[in-house]
Coordinates of C-alpha atoms and ligand atoms in Angstrom, one line a residue:
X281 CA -15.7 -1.5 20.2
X282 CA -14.0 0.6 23.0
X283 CA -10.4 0.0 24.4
X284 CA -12.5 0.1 27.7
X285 CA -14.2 -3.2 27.0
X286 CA -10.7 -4.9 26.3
X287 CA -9.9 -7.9 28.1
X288 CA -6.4 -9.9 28.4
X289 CA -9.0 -13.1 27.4
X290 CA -9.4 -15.8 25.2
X291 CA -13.1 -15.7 25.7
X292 CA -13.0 -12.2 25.0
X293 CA -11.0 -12.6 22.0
X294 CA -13.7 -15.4 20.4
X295 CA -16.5 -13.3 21.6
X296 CA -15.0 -10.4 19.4
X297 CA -14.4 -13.0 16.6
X298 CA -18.3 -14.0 16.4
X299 CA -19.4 -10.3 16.3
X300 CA -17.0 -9.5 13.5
X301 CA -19.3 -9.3 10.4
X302 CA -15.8 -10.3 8.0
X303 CA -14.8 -13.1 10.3
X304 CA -16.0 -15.3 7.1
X305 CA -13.1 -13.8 5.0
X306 CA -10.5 -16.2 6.5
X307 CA -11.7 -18.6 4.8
X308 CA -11.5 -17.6 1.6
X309 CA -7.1 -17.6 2.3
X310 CA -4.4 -20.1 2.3
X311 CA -2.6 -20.0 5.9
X312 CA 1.0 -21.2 5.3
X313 CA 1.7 -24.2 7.7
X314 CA 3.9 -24.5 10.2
X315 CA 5.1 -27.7 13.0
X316 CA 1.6 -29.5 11.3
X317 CA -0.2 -25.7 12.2
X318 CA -1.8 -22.8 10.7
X319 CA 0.9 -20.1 11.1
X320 CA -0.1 -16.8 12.8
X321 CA 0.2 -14.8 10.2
X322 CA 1.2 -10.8 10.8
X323 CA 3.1 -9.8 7.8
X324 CA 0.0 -8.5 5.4
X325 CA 1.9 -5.6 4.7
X326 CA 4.5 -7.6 3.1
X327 CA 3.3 -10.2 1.1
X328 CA -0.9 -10.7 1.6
X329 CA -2.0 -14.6 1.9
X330 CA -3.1 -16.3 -1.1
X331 CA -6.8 -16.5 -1.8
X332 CA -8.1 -19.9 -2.4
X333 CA -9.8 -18.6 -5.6
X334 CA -6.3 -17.5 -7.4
X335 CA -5.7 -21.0 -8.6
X336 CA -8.9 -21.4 -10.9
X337 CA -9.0 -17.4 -11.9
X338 CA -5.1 -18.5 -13.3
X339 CA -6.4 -21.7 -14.4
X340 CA -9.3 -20.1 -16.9
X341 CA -6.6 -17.8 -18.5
X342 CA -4.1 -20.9 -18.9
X343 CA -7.2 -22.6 -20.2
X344 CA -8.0 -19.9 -22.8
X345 CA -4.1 -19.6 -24.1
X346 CA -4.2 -23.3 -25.0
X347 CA -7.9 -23.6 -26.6
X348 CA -7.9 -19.9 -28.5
X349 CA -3.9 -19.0 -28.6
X350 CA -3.9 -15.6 -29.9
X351 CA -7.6 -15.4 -30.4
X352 CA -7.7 -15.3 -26.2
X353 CA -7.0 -11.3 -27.2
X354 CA -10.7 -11.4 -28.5
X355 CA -12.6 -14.1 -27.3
X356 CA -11.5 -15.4 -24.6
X357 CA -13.6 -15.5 -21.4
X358 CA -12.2 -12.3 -20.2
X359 CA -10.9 -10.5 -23.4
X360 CA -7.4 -9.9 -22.7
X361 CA -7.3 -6.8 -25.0
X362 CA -9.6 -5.3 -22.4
X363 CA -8.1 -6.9 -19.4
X364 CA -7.2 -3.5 -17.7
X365 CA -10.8 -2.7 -17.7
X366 CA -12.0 -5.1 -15.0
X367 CA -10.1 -3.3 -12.8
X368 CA -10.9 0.2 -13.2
X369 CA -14.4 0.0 -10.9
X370 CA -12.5 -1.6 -8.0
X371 CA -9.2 0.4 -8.0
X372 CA -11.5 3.7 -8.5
X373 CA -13.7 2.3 -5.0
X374 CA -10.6 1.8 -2.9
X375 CA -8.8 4.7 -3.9
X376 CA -11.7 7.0 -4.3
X377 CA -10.8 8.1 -7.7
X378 CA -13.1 7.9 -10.4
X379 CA -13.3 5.6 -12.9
X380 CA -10.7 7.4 -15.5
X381 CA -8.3 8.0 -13.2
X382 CA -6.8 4.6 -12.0
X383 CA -5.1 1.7 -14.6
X384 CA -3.5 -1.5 -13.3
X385 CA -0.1 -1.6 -14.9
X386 CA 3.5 -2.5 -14.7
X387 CA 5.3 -2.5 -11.1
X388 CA 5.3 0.4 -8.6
X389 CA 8.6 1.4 -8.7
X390 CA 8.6 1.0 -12.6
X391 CA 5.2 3.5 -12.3
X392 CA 6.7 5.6 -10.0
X393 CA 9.3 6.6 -12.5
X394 CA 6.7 7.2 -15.4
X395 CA 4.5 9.4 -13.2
X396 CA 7.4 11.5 -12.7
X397 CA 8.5 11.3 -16.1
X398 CA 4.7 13.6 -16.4
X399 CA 5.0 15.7 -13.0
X400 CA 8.6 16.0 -12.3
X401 CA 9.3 19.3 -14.6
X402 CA 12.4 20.7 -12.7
X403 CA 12.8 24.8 -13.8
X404 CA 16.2 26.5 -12.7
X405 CA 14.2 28.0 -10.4
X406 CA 11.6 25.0 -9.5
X407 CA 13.2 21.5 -9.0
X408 CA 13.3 21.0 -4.9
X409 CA 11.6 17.7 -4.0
X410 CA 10.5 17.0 -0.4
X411 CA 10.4 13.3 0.8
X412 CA 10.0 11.4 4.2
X413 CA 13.7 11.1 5.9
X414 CA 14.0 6.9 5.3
X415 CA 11.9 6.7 2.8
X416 CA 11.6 3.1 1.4
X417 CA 14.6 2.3 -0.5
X418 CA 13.4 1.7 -4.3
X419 CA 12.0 5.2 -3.2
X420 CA 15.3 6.6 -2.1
X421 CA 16.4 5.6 -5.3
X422 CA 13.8 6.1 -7.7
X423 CA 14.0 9.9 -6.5
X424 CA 18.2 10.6 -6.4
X425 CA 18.2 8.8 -10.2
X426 CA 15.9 11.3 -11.5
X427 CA 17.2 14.1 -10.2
X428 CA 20.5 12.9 -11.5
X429 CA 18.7 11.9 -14.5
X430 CA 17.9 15.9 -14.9
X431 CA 21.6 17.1 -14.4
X432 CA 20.6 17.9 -10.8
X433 CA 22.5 17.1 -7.3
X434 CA 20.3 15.5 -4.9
X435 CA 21.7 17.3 -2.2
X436 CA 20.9 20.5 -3.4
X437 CA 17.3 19.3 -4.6
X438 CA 16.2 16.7 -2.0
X439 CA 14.9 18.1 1.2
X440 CA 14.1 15.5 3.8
X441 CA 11.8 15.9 6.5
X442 CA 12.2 13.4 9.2
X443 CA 11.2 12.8 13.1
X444 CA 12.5 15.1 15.5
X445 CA 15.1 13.9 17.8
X446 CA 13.9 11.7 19.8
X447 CA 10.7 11.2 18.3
X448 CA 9.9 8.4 16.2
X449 CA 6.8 10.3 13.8
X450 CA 7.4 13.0 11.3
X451 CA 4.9 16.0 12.6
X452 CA 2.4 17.2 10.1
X453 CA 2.8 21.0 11.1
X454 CA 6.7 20.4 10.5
X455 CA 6.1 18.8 6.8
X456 CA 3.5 21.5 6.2
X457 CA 6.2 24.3 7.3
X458 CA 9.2 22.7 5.1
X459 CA 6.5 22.9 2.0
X460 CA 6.1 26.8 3.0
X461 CA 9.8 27.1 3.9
X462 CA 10.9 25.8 0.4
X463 CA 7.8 27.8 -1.7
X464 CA 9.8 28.9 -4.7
X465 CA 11.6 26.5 -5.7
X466 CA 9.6 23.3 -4.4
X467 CA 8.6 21.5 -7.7
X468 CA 7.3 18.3 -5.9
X469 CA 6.4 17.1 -2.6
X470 CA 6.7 13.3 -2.7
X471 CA 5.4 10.9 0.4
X472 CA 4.6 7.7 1.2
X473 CA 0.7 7.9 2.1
X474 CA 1.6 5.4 5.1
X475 CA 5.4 5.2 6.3
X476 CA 6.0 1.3 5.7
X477 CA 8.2 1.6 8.8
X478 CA 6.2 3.4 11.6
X479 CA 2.7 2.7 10.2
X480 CA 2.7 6.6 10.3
X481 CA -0.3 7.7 8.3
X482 CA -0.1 11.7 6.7
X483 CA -2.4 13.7 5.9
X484 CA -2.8 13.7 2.2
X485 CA -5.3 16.1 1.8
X486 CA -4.1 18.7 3.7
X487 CA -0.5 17.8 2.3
X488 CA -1.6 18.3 -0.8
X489 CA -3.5 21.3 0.2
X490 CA 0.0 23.0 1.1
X491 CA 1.8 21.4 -1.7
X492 CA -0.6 23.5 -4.4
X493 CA -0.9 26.2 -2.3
X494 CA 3.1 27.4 -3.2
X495 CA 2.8 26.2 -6.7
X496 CA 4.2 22.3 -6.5
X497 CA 2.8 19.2 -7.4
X498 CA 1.7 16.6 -4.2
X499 CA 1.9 12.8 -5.3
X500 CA 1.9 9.9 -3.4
X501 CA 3.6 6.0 -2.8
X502 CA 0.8 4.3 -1.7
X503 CA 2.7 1.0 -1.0
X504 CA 1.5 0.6 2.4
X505 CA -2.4 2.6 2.0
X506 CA -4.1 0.9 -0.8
X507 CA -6.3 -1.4 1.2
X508 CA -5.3 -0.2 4.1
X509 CA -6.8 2.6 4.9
X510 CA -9.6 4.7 3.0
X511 CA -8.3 6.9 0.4
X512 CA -10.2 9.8 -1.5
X513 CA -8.0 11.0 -3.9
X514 CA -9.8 13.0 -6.4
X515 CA -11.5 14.6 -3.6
X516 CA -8.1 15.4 -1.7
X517 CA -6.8 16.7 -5.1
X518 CA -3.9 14.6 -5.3
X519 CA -2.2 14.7 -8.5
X520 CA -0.3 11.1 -8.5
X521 CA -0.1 8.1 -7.0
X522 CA 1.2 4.5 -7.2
X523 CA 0.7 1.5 -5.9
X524 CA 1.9 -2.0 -5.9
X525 CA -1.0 -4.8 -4.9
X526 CA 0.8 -7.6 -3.4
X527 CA 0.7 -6.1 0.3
X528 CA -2.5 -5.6 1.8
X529 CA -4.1 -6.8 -1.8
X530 CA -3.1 -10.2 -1.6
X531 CA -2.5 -10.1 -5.6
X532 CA 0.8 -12.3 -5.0
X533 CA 4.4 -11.6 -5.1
X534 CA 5.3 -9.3 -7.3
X535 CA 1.7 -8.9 -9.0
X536 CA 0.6 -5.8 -11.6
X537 CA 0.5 -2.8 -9.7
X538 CA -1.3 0.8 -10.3
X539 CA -2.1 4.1 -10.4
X540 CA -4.6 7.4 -9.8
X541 CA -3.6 10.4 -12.2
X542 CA -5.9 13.4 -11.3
X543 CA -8.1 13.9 -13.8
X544 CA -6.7 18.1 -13.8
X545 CA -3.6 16.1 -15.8
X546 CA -5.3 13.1 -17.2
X547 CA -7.7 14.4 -19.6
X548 CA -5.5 16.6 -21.0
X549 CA -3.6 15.0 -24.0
X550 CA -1.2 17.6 -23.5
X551 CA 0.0 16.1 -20.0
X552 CA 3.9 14.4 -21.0
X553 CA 4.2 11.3 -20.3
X554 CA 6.4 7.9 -21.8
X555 CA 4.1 6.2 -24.3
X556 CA 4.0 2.8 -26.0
X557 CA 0.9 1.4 -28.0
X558 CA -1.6 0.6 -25.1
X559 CA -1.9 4.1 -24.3
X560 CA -2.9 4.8 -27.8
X561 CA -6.7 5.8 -28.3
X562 CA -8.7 2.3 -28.5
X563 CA -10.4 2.4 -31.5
X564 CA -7.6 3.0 -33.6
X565 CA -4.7 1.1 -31.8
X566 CA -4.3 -1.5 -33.9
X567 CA -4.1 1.0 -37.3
X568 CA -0.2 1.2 -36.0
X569 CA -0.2 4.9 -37.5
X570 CA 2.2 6.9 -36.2
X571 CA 1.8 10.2 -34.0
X572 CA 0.8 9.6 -30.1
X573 CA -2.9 10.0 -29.3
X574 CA -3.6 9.0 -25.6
X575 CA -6.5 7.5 -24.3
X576 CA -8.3 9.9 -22.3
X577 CA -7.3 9.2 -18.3
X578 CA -5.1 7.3 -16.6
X579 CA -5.0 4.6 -19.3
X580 CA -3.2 6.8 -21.9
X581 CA -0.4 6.0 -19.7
X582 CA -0.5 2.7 -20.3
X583 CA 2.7 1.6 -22.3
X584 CA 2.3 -2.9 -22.7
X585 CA -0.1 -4.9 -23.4
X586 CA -1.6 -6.5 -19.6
X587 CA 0.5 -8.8 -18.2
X588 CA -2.5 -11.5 -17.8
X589 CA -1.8 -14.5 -15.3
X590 CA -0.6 -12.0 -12.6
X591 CA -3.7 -9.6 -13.2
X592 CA -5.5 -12.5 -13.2
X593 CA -4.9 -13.4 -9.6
X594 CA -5.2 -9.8 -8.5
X595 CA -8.5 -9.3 -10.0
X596 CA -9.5 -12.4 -7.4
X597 CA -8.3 -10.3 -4.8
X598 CA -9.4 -7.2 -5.8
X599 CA -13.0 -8.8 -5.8
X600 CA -12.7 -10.0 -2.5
X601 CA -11.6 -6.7 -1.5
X602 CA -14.6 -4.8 -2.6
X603 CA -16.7 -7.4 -1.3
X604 CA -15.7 -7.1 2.1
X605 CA -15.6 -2.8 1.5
X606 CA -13.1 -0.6 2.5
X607 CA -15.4 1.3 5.5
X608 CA -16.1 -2.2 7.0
X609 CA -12.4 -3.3 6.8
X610 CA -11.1 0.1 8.2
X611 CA -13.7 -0.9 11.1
X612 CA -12.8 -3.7 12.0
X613 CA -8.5 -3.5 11.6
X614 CA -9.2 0.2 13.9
X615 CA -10.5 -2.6 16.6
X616 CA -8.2 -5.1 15.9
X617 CA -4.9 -2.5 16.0
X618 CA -6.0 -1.3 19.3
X619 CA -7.0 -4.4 20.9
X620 CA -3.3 -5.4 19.5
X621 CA -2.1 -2.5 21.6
X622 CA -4.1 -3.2 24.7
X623 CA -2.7 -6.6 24.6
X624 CA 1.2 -5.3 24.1
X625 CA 1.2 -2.8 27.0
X626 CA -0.9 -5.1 29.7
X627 CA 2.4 -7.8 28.7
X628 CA 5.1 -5.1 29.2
X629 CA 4.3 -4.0 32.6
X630 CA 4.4 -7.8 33.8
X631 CA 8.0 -8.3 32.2
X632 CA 11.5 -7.5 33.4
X633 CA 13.9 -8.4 30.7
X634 CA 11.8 -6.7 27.6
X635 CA 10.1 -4.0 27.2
X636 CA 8.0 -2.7 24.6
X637 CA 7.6 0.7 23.1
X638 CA 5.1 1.1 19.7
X639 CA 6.4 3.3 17.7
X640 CA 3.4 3.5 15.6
X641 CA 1.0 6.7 16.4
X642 CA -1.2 5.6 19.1
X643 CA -4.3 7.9 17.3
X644 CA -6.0 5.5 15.2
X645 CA -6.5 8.2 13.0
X646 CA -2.8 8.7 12.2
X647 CA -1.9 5.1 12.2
X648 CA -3.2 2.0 9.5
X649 CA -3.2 -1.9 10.6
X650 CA 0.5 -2.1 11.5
X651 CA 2.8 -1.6 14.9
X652 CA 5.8 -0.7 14.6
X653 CA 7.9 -2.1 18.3
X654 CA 10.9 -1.2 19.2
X655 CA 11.9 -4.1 21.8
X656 CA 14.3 -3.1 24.1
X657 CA 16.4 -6.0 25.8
X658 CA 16.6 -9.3 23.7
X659 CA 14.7 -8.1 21.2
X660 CA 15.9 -10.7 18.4
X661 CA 15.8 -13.7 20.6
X662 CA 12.5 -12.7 21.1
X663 CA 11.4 -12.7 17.7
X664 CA 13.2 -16.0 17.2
X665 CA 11.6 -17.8 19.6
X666 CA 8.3 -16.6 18.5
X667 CA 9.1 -17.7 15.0
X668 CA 9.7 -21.1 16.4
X669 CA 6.2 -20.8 17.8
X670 CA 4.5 -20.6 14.7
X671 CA 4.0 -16.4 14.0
X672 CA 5.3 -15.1 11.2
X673 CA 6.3 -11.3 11.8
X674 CA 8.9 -8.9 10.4
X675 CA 11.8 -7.7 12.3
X676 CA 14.0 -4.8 10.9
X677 CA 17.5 -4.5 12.1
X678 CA 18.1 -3.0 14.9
X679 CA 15.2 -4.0 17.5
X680 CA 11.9 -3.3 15.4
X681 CA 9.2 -5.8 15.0
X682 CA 6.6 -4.6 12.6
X683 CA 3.3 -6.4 12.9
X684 CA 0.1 -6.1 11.3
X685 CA -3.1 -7.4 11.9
X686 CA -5.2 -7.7 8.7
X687 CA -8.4 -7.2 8.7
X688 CA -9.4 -9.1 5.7
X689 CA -7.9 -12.4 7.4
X690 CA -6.5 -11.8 10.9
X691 CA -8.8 -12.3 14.2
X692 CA -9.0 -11.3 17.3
X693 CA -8.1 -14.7 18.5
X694 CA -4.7 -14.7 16.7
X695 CA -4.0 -11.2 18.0
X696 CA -4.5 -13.0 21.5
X697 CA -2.4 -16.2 20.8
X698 CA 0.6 -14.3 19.1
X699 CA 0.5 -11.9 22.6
X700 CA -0.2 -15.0 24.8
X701 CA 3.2 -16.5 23.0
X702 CA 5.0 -13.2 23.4
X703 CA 4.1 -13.2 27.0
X704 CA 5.8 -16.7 27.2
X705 CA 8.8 -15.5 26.0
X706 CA 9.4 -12.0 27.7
Ligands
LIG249 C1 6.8 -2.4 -0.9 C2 7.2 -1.0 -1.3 C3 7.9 -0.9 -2.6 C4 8.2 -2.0 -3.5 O1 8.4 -1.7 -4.8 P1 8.3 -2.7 -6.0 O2 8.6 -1.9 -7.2 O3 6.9 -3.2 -5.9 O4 9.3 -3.8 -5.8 C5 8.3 0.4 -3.0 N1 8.0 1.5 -2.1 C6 7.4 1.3 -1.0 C7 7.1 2.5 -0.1 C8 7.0 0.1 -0.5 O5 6.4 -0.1 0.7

């Protein structure tokens, strides 16, 4: 679809919805309700809707606990001693990893601390870490406690690179330059694949690229990319990367989340990492015998035994996921963003008191499902208005609204309706 063909239309918009292969998708989601309505719902990369399937998936595990007790572990309709494994073909599609490189485990910020635990290996002369400027705040602090947690002063370790002034988007060339800049004593470049405020996608792979090119290691938060936008991570050589699945995954608040660990580090038994028993080598686990020895890949990083009812709702998701494929999603939310942005810009030359500006790259390459807006003028009475109108949406102090348009769920005809109600109220 070209941004040429947009029209400010409702026809237009349910013309769009009945070409859209995924349109069917909806369906398969609980809308939450609001004044007797469907909300329109815009805040995918916060919390993901609820699929309608969730309830039995969590009802079969409930099921198997009270028929079979501890003998679920074994025989149990999905053996929860092998639980992890139905994830490992999905997470490997969407992250484009293979099979031995992704686990579902834990939460991200918990992960996050354990991958650096393996690739966090400050020297006197290597232990600089480069992050965004603003990075997400578990992030922020996940990084400054393990620097402190090595004897090390974040501010002589942490080198942030951030927009220039008054720019809203970090540029690549200035990232790749601080990674050159710092060369001998960079130990880590650490990013978020997709800035959860901007919607600023980077450049992994050339990122990465840079990151090995001085000697460091390149890993990645993948918060706001994992379903998002299409990843190829062994390919990119990325050595890390974390995720948690309750954004654009839909797994539910607070759901199992998980990682890629390239398979450079993951095969090797050698690789350090925190260990606790589900890590241990399969066959031999439950022989309790002392001395470490790691499952081969990302598993071996495993520490508990899988957290069940909440995997149990993300493997629903995950399955809907794959179903629906990553190149067809990325498709269709390219479309959707931009008709999104057609819509925003033909409302804010017609309006006097508000104005919009996206801060979000306006290259669909650079840029995922989300805008970013500053609103300048009544921006919060704005958003409160709309609120009232039924649209759920995100607004950051001072005057951003962040908005995203999922693919998986969102139409063109709620892209229209939220703009038609914003149009009301400018
Ligand atoms: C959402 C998000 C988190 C949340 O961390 P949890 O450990 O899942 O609570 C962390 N980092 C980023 C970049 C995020 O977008």
């Amino acid at each position: 679809m070209l941004s040429t063909e947009f029209k400010f239309t409702e026809e237009f918009a349910r013309k769009s919805d009945e070409n859209d292969p995924l349109s069917s998708f909806r369906d398969q989601f609980d809308f939450p309700v609001i004044n007797g309505k469907k909300a329109l719902y815009f805040t995918g990369n916060s919390l993901g809707l609820k699929p309608k399937a969730a309830d039995k998936a969590l009802q079969t595990e409930l099921d198997d606990w009270a028929k079979l007790g501890v003998e679920g572990h074994f025989h149990g309709k999905n053996p929860w001693f092998k639980y992890h494994e139905f994830f490992t073909e999905g997470l490997a599609q969407l992250t484009g990893a293979k099979k031995h490189e992704v686990v579902a485990m834990n939460g991200l910020t918990a992960n996050l601390h354990f991958l650096f635990a393996s690739f966090y290996k400050p020297t006197k002369k290597r232990f600089k870490i480069i992050c965004e400027e603003k990075a997400f705040p578990s992030d922020q602090y996940m990084i400054e406690s393990q620097l402190r947690f090595h004897g090390i002063d974040p501010k002589t370790a942490l080198v942030e690179v951030g927009p220039r002034k008054g720019e809203h988007t970090i540029r690549h060339s200035d990232l790749i330059d601080t990674i050159h800049a710092n060369a001998d004593h960079l130990a880590l470049v650490f990013i978020g694949g997709v800035n959860y405020y901007s919607g600023q996608v980077f450049n992994m792979k050339a990122i990465t690229k840079a990151a090995h090119q001085v000697g460091a290691i390149a890993g990645f938060d993948l918060a706001h990319a994992f379903g998002n936008i299409e990843l190829e991570l062994n390919s990119w050589q990325v050595d890390f990367a974390a995720w948690c699945s309750y954004k654009y995954l839909n797994s539910g608040p607070g759901s199992v989340a998980g990682v890629f660990i390239h398979e450079n580090h993951g095969l090797n038994p050698n690789t350090p990492r925190l260990s606790g028993w589900w890590g241990y080598d399969k066959s031999h686990r439950f022989l309790m015998e002392p001395g470490f020895k790691p499952i081969p890949g990302a598993e071996g990083w495993q520490l508990s035994n899988a957290p069940v009812f909440a995997m149990a709702v993300h493997k629903v998701a995950l399955d809907i996921h794959c179903k629906a494929g990553m190149p067809s999603l990325r498709k269709k939310s390219i479309a959707l963003t931009a008709y999104f942005e057609f819509l925003l810009k033909e409302i804010s030359k017609q309006s006097t008191d508000v104005t919009f500006e996206i801060i979000t790259p306006s290259d669909p390459e650079n840029r995922g499902a989300q805008l970013s807006i500053l609103v300048h003028g009544k921006g919060k009475d704005l958003f409160d208005k709309v609120t009232e109108m039924g649209v759920i949406a995100d607004w950051r102090e001072p005057n951003v609204i962040r908005i995203a348009p999922v693919p998986l769920y969102n139409s063109f005809t709620d892209v229209y309706q939220l703009v038609k109600i914003l149009k009301k109220n400018i």
